[in-house]
Each structure stands twice: as structure tokens, then as C-alpha cells.
mmCIF file of C-alpha atoms in Angstrom:
data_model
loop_
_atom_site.group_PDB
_atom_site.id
_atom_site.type_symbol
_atom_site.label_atom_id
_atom_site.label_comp_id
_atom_site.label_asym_id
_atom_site.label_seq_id
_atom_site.Cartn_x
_atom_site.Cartn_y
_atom_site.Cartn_z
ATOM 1 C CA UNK X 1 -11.690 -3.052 -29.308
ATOM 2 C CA UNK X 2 -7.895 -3.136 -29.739
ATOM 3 C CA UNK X 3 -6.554 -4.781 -26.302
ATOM 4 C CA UNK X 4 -4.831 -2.627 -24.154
ATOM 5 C CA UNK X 5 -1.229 -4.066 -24.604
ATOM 6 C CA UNK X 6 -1.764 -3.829 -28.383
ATOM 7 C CA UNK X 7 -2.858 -0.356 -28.399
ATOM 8 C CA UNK X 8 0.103 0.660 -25.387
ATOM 9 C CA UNK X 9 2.542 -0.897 -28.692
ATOM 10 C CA UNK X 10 1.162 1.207 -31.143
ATOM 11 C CA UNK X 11 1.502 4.656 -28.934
ATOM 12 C CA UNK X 12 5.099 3.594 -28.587
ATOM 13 C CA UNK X 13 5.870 3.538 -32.111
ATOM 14 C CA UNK X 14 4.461 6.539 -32.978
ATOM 15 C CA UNK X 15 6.041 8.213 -29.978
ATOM 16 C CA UNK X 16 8.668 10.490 -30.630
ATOM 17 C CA UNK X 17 10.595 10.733 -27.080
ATOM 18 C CA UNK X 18 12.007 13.900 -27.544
ATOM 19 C CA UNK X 19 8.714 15.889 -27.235
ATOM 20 C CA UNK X 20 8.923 14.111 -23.336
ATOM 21 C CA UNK X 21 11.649 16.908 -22.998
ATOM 22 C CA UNK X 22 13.510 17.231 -19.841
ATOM 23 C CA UNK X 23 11.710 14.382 -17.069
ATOM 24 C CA UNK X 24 11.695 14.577 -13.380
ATOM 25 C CA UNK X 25 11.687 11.248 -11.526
ATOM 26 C CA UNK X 26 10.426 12.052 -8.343
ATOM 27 C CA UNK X 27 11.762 9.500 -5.826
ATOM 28 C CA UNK X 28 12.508 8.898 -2.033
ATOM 29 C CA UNK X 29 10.780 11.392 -0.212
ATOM 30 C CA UNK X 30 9.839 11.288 3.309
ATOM 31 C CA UNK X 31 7.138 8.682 4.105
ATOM 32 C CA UNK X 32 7.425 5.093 5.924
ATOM 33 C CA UNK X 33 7.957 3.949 2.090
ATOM 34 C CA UNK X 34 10.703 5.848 1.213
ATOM 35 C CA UNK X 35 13.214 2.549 0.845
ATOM 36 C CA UNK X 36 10.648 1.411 -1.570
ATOM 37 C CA UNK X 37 10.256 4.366 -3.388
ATOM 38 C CA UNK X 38 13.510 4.568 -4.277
ATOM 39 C CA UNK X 39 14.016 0.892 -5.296
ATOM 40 C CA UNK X 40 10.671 1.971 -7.809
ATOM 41 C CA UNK X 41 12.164 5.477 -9.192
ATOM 42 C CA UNK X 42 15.667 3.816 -9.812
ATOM 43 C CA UNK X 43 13.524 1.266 -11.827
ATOM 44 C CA UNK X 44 11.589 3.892 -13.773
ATOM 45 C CA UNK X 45 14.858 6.102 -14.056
ATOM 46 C CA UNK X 46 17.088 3.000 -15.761
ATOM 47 C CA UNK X 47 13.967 2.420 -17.902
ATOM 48 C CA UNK X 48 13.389 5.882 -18.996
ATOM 49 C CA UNK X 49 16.977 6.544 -19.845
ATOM 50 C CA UNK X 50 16.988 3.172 -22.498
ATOM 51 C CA UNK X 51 14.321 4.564 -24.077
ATOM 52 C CA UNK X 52 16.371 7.700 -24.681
ATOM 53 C CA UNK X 53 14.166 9.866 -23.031
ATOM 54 C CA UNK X 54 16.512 12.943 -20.920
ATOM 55 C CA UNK X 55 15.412 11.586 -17.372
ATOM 56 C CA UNK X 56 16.646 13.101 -14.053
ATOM 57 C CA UNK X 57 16.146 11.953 -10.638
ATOM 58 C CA UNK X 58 14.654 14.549 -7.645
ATOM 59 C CA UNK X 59 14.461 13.137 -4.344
ATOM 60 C CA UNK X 60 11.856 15.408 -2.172
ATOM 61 C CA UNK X 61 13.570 13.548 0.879
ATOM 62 C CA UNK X 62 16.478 15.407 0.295
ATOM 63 C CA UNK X 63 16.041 18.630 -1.654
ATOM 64 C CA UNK X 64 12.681 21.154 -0.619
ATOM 65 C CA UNK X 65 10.380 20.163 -3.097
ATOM 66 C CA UNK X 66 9.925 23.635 -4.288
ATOM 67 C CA UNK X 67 13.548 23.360 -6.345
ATOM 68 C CA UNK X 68 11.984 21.510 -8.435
ATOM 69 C CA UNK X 69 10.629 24.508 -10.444
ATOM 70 C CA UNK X 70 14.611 25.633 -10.900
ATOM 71 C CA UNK X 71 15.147 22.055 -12.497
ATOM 72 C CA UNK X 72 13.065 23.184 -15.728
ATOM 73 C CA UNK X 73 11.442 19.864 -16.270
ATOM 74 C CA UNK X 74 8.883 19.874 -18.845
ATOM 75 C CA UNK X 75 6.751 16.510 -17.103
ATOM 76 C CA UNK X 76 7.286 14.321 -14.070
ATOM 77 C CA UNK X 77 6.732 11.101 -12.803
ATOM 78 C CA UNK X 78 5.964 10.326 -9.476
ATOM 79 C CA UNK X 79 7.058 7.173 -8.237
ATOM 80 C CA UNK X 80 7.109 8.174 -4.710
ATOM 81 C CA UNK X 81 4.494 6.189 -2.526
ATOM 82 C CA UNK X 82 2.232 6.993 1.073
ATOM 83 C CA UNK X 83 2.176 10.327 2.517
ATOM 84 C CA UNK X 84 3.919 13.413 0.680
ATOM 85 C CA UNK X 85 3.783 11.917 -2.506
ATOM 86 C CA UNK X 86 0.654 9.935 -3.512
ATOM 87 C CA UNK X 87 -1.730 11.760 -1.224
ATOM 88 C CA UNK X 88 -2.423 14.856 -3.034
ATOM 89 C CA UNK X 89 0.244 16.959 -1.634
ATOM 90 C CA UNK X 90 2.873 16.746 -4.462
ATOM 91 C CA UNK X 91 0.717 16.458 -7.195
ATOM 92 C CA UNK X 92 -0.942 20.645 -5.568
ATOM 93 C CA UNK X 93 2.419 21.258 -5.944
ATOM 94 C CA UNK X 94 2.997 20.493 -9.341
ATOM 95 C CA UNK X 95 -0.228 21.586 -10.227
ATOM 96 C CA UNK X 96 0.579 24.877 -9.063
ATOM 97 C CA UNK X 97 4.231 25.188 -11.336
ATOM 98 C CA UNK X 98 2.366 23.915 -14.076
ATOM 99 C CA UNK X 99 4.186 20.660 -14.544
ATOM 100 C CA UNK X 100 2.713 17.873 -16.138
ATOM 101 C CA UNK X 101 3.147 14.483 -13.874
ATOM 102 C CA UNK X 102 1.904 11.290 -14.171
ATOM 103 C CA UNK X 103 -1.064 9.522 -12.140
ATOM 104 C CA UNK X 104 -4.236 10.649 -10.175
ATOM 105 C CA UNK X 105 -4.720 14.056 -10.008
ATOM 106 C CA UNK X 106 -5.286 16.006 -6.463
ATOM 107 C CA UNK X 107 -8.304 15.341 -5.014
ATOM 108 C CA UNK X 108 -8.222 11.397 -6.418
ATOM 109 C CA UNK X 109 -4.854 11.308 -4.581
ATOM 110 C CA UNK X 110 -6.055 12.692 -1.401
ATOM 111 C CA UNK X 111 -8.928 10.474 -1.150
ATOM 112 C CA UNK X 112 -6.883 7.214 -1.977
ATOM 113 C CA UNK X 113 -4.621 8.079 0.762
ATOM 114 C CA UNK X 114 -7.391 7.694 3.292
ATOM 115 C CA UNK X 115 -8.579 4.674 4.043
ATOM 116 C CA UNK X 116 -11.525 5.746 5.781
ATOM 117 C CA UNK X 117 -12.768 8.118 3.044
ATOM 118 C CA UNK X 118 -12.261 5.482 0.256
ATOM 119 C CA UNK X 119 -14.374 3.066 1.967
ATOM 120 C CA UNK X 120 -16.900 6.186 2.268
ATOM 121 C CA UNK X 121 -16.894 7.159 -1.614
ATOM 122 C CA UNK X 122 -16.926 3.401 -2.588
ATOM 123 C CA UNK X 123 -20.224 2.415 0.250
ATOM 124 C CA UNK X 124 -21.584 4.988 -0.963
ATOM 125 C CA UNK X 125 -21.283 3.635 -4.384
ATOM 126 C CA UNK X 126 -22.877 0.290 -3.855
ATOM 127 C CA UNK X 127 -19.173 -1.460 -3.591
ATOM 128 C CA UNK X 128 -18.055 -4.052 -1.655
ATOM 129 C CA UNK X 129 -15.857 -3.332 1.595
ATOM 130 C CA UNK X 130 -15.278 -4.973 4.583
ATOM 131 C CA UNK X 131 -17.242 -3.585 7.618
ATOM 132 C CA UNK X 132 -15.043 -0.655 9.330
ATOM 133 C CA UNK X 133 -14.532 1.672 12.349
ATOM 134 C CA UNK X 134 -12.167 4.854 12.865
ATOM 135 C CA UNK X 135 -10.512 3.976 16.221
ATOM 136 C CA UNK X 136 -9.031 6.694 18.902
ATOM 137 C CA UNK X 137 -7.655 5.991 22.672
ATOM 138 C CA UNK X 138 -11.381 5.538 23.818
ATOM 139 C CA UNK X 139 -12.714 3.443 22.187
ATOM 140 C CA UNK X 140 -14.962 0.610 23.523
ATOM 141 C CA UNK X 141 -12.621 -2.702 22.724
ATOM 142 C CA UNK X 142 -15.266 -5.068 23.647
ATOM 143 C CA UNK X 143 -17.873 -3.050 20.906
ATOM 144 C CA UNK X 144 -14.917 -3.035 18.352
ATOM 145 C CA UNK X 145 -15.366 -6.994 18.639
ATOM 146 C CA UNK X 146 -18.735 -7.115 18.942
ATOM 147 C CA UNK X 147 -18.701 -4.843 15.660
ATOM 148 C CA UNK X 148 -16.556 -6.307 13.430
ATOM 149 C CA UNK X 149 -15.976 -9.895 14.620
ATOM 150 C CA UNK X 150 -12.660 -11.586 14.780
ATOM 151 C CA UNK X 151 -9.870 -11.643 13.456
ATOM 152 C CA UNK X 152 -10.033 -8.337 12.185
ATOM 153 C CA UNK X 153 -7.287 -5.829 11.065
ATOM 154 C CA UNK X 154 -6.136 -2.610 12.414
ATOM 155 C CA UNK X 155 -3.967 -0.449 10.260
ATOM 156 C CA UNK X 156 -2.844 3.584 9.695
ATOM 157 C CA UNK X 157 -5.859 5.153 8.196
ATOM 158 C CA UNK X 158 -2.852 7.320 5.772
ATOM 159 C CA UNK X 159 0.124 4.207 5.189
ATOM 160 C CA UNK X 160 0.821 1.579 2.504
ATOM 161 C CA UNK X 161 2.548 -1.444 2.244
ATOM 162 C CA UNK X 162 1.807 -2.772 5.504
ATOM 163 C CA UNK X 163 3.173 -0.830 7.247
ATOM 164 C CA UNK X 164 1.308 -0.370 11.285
ATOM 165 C CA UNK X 165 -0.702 -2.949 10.217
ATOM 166 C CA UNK X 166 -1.777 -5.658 12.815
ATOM 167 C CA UNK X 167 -4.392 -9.059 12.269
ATOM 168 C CA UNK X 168 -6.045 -8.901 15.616
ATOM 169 C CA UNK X 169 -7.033 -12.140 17.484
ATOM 170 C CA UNK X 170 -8.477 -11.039 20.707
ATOM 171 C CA UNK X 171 -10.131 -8.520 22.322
ATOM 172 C CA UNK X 172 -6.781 -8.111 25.007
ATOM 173 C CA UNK X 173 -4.712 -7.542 21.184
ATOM 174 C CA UNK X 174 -6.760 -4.781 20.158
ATOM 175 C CA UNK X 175 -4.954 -1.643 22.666
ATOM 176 C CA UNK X 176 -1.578 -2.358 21.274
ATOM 177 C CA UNK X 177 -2.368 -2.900 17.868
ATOM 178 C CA UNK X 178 -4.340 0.312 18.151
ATOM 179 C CA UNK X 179 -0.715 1.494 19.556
ATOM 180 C CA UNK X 180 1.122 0.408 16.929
ATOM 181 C CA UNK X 181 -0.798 2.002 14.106
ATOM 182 C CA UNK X 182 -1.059 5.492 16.078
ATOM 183 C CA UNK X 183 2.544 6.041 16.205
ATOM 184 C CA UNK X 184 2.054 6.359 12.525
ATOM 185 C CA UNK X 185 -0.946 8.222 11.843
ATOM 186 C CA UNK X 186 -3.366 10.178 13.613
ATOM 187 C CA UNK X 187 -6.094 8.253 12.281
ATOM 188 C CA UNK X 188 -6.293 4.502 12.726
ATOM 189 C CA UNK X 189 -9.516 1.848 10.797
ATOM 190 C CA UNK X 190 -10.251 -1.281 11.988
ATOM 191 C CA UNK X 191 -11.756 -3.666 9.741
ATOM 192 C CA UNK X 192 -13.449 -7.179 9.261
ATOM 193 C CA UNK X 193 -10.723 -9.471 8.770
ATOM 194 C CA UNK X 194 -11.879 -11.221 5.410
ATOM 195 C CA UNK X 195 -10.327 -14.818 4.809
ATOM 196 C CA UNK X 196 -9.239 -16.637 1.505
ATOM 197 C CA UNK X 197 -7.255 -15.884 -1.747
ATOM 198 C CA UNK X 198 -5.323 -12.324 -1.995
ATOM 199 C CA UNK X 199 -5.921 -10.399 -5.112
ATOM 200 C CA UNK X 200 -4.924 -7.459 -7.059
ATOM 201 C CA UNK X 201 -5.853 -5.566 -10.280
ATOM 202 C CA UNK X 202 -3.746 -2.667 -11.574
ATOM 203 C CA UNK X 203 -6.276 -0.591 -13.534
ATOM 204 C CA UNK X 204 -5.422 1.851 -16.356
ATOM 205 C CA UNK X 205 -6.516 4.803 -18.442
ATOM 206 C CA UNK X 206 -9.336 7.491 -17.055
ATOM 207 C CA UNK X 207 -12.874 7.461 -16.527
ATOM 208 C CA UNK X 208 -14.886 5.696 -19.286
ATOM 209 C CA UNK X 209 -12.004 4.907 -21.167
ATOM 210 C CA UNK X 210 -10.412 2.934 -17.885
ATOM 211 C CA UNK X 211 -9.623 -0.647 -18.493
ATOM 212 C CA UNK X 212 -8.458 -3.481 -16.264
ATOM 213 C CA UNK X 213 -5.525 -5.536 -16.536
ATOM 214 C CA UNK X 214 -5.032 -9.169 -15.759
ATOM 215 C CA UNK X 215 -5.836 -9.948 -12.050
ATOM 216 C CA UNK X 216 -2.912 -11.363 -9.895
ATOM 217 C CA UNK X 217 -3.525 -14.017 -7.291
ATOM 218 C CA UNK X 218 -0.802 -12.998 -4.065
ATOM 219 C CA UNK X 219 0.171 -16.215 -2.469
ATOM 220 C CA UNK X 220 2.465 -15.379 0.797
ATOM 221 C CA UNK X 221 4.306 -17.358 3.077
ATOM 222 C CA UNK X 222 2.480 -18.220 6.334
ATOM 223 C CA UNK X 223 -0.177 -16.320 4.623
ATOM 224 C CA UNK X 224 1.322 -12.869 5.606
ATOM 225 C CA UNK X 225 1.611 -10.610 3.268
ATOM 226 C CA UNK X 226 3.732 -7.826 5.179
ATOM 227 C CA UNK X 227 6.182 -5.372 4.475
ATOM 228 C CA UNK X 228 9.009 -7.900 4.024
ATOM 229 C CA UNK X 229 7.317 -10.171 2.071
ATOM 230 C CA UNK X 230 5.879 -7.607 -0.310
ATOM 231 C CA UNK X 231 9.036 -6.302 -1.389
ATOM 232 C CA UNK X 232 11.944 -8.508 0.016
ATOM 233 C CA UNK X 233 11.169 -12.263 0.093
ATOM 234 C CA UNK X 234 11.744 -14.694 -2.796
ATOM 235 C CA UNK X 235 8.869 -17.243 -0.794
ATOM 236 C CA UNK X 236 6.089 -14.941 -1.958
ATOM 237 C CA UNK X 237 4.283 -16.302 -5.182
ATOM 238 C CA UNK X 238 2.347 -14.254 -7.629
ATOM 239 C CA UNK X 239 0.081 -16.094 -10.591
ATOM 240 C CA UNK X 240 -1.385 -14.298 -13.126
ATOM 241 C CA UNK X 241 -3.332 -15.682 -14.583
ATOM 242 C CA UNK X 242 -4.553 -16.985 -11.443
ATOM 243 C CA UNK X 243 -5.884 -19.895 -11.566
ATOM 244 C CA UNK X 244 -9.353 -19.208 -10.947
ATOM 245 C CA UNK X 245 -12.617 -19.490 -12.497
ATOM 246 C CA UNK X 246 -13.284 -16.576 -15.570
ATOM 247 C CA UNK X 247 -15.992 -15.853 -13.586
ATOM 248 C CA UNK X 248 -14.318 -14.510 -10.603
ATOM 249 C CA UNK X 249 -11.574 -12.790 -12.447
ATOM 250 C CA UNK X 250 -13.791 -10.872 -14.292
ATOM 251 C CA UNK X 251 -16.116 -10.245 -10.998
ATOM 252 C CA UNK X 252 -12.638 -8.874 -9.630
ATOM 253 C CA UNK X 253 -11.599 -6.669 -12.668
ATOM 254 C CA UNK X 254 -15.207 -4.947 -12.717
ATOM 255 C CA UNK X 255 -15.307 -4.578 -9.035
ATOM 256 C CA UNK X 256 -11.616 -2.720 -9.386
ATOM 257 C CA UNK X 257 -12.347 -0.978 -12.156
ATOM 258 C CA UNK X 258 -15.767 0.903 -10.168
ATOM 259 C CA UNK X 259 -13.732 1.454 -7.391
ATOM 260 C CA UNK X 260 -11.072 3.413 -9.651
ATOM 261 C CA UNK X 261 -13.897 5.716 -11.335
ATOM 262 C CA UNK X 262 -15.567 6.013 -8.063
ATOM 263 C CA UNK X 263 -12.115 7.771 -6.735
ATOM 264 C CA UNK X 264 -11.945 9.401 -10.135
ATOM 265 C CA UNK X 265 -8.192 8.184 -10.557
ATOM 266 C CA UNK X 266 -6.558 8.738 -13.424
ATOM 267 C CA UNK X 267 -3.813 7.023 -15.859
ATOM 268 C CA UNK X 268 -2.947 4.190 -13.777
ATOM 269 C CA UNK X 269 -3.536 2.573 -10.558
ATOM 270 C CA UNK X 270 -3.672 -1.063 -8.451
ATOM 271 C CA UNK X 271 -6.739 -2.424 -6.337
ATOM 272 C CA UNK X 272 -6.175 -4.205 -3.354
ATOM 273 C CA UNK X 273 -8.928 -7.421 -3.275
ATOM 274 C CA UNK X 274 -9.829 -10.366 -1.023
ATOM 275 C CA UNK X 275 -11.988 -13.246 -2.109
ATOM 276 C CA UNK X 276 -13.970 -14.238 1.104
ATOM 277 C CA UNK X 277 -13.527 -18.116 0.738
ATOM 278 C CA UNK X 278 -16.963 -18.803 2.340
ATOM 279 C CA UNK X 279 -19.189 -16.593 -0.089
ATOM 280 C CA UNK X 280 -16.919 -16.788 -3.084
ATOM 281 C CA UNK X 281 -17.400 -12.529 -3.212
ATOM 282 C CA UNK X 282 -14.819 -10.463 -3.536
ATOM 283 C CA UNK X 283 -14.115 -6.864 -1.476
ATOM 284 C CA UNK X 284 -12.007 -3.996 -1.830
ATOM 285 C CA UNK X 285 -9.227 -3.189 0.718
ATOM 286 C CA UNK X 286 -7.534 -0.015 -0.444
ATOM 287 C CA UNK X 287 -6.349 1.914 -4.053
ATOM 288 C CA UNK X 288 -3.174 2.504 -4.869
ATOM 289 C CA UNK X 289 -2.294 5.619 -7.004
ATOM 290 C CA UNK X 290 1.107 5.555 -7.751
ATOM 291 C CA UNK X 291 1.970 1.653 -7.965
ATOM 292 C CA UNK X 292 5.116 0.431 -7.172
ATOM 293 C CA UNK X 293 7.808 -0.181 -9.434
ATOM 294 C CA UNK X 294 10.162 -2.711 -7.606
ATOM 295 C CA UNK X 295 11.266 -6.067 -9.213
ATOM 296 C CA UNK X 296 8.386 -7.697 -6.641
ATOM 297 C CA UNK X 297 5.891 -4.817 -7.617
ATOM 298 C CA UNK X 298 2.676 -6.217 -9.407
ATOM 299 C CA UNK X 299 1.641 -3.347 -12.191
ATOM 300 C CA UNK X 300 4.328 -4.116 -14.292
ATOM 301 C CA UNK X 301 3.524 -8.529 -13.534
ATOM 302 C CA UNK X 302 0.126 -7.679 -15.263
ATOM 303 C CA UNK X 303 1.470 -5.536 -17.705
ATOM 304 C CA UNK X 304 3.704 -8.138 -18.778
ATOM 305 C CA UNK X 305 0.610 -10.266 -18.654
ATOM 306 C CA UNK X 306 -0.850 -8.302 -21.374
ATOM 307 C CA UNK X 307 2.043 -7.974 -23.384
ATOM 308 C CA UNK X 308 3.587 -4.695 -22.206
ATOM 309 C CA UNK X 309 7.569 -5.200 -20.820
ATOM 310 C CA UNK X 310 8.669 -2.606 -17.851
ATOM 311 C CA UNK X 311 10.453 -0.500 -20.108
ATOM 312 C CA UNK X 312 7.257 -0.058 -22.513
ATOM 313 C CA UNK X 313 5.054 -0.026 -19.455
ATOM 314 C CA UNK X 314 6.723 3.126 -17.973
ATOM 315 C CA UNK X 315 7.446 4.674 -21.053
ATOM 316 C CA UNK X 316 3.323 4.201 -21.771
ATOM 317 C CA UNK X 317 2.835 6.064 -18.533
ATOM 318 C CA UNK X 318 4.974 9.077 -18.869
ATOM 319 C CA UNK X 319 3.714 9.435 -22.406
ATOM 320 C CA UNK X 320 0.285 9.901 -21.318
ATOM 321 C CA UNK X 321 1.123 13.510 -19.666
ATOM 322 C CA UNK X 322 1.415 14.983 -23.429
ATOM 323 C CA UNK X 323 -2.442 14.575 -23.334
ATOM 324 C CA UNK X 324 -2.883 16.747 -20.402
ATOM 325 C CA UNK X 325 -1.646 20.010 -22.389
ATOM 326 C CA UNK X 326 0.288 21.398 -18.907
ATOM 327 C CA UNK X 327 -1.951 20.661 -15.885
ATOM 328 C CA UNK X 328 -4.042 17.896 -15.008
ATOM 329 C CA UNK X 329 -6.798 18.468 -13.179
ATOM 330 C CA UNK X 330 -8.112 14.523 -12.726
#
């Protein structure tokens, strides 16, 4: 079989960017994320209009999402992240004006977006996740503990990047990290804390067809890998390849790539990994379906690992909504 970065090459000269028509770049919106969204969409805006494709930005954050019907774009792509914009509800939109757009389709969105229903799907699946619990005002602290051990991390059941999220160390820590993540989102998971090496693996394509990329190794400062250090910090360190055995990487890649079909995601997407340092086995945190785009974001890092630059890589990605015909229904 061709590899991936090869084939993504070959698409791209064949591709003649005029049938793209007039693009959308959805960007901003109104979620915690929306700093980081825009940092992604002016990335995949700049990169679009190299190319020579007739790319327009729409920020949902600003404008009622329904103008984007008077617009007349013939496809979109979504680079807006968390709620309003990789959880289902944009893509119903979009679905209903007919618009092609790029990514997971609704209900692959919607259940990405949820923590608690990924781990579901992917349990149910045979996949490994850490151990969990949905948390509200009454719960038992003490049984939390008892449950999942510590440390362990509470986070928004519907938020990204960090954001709400708090490592627990004691049972007296657990009422305001509980707190914290509530102001966010109704919903609120506690997990099992797993320890050793950070890992992610953007996956691409659509059910048998999906592929893995290269698997990057996250290496943080302090070993906290937050909101600041995700996107802001020049401390963080990303290897890819990572340094570890072929083996694990590929353990990692097929483990990513079952939790992608298990969602039923679609085009392109990142997996969130730990590698428990004790056991050597790996488990799955959360999906991503609409990756970020940011000079620190780690889709384009493997794509550049397997041979595709940023301009190429979202050029692939936009191209793949001529296959849909109009609507995707993924």
C-alpha cells in the first residue's frame, strides 16, 4: 500500500482547486477555545489562500451562524474547537444547508464531545480507558477515592484543551476541583490518574480505509500539560518519532485507530494516549475531531512526519469534501 503522505501528494497534483469553489473557514466561535480557534482558522485561512483556493473567514462568535447560508460557500472547514463547533451542533447545521464541511460528521461529533459517552462506546468496545465516574454536588468524596485511587483527574465532561481540568491529590481537593470543572459544564468525569509518557496519534481517512499517522511523544514542563503549555510555551517538547520501542508505537497507533472507528469519525482526527509506566499499556483519554491548527498543534507535527507540509496537509483535508457529493452523513 502507497503510504499515506505519498498518496496525500498524488491527490494534490491531480487536484484542480477551483472545483473547491467559494470556502468557508469557520473560526472563533463561542467556546472556552475560542483564542485557539482562531490562532488554527488564521492558519488554515493563510494556507488555503497560497494554494489559490477562494477562502473566506466566518466567525460564528460574531455573526449568527445561520448567515452563513447568504455567504454562498460551496464547502467549509471547521477549525473551530469544544462546544458549538466540534460537538455536533455546527456540523446539523451545515448538514441541514447542504454544505459540504470537513471532519466527523454529527453524531461522531456529538459523541467525541462527551467524555463520558466516549469512554462508554470505547468500554464497550473492548478498549482501554482509565476507570471513571460522572460526578454531581453529592457525591460521596471518600467513595470517589476509594473508586478510582489517587491522584486522579477531574475535568468538564464537554471541554478541550485543559481547560477545568484539575490532578487531584487528596480526598479534601476533590470539592473544589469538582467546583472548578462545574462552572464549565454541567457534567463533570473523574478519572484514574494514569502516570508515565504522554502520547498522541492524529488518525486519518474513514472507517476501513482509516490510517494512523506517526505517534508523538508530549514532553511538558513540570510534567503539566495545561492550557498554557499546550498552545503558548516554547518549554514544551514534542518527538516524533518518539523514541520508543516499535512495539509500543504501533500498540498506540492500533489502539487510536479502534477508538476512531469505534466513534465512527471521519476524515481526520487526534487521540489523546497515556502509557502507564508500570504496565507498559497504553489508554485512551479523549478524541479530538477537529484538531488544532496552531504553530504548537500536533496533526500537522505528524503530518510533517509523514511527509505532508501544513499547507498540503490542509489543502488534503478540504479536498476530501468533493467525495461527499453535498452532505456528509459520517
Amino acid at each position: 500500500m502507497i503510504p499515506w503522505g505519498e498518496r496525500v501528494k498524488q491527490d494534490l497534483a491531480n487536484l484542480n482547486v477551483k472545483s473547491l469553489g467559494r470556502v468557508g473557514v469557520l473560526l472563533g466561535g463561542r467556546s472556552g477555545e475560542r483564542e485557539i480557534s482562531l490562532m488554527s482558522g488564521g492558519g488554515v485561512l493563510e494556507a488555503l489562500l497560497s494554494k489559490g483556493v477562494d477562502a473566506h473567514a466566518f466567525d460564528p462568535g460574531l455573526r449568527c451562524p445561520t448567515e452563513i447560508a447568504k455567504e454562498k460557500f460551496d464547502r467549509v472547514f471547521i477549525s473551530l474547537h469544544g462546544r458549538y463547533g466540534e460537538d455536533g451542533t455546527i456540523q446539523g447545521l451545515l448538514e441541514l444547508l447542504g454544505l459540504p464541511y470537513t471532519g466527523s460528521g454529527v453524531l461522531a461529533s456529538a459523541l467525541a464531545i462527551d467524555k463520558i459517552a466516549t469512554k462508554r462506546i470505547w468500554l464497550s468496545s473492548g478498549l482501554s480507558t482509565p476507570e471513571f465516574e460522572e460526578l454531581t454536588a453529592d457525591s460521596d468524596w471518600n467513595a470517589v477515592v476509594a473508586h478510582l485511587g489517587l491522584p486522579l483527574i477531574v475535568k468538564p465532561a464537554h471541554e478541550g484543551s485543559s481547560l477545568g481540568l484539575t490532578k487531584v491529590k487528596s480526598v479534601e481537593d476533590l470539592p473544589a476541583a469538582y467546583q472548578l470543572a462545574a462552572a464549565m459544564d454541567k457534567k463533570v468525569i473523574a478519572e484514574t490518574c494514569i502516570i508515565g509518557d504522554e502520547l498522541t496519534c492524529p488518525l486519518v481517512g474513514f472507517g476501513n480505509d482509516a490510517e494512523a499517522l506517526p505517534v508523538i511523544k508530549i514532553i511538558p514542563p513540570q510534567a503539566n500539560y495545561d492550557f498554557h503549555n499546550k498552545y503558548f510555551s516554547d518549554e514544551t517538547q514534542y518527538l516524533c518519532p518518539t523514541g520508543l520501542a516499535p512495539e509500543i508505537n504501533l500498540a498506540v497507533q492500533e489502539l487510536a485507530l479502534a477508538a476512531y472507528r469505534a466513534l465512527g469519525c471521519k476524515t481526520w482526527g487526534r487521540a489523546d494516549v497515556m502509557l502507564d509506566q508500570k504496565t507498559g499499556k497504553p489508554y485512551l483519554l479523549e478524541m479530538n475531531t477537529s484538531p488544532g491548527m496552531t504553530s504548537h498543534s500536533l496533526v500537522p507535527m505528524a503530518a510533517k512526519a509523514a511527509g505532508v507540509e501544513y499547507a498540503e496537509l490542509v489543502l488534503w483535508v478540504i479536498s476530501q469534501t468533493l467525495l461527499d457529493r453535498g452532505v456528509t452523513h459520517a
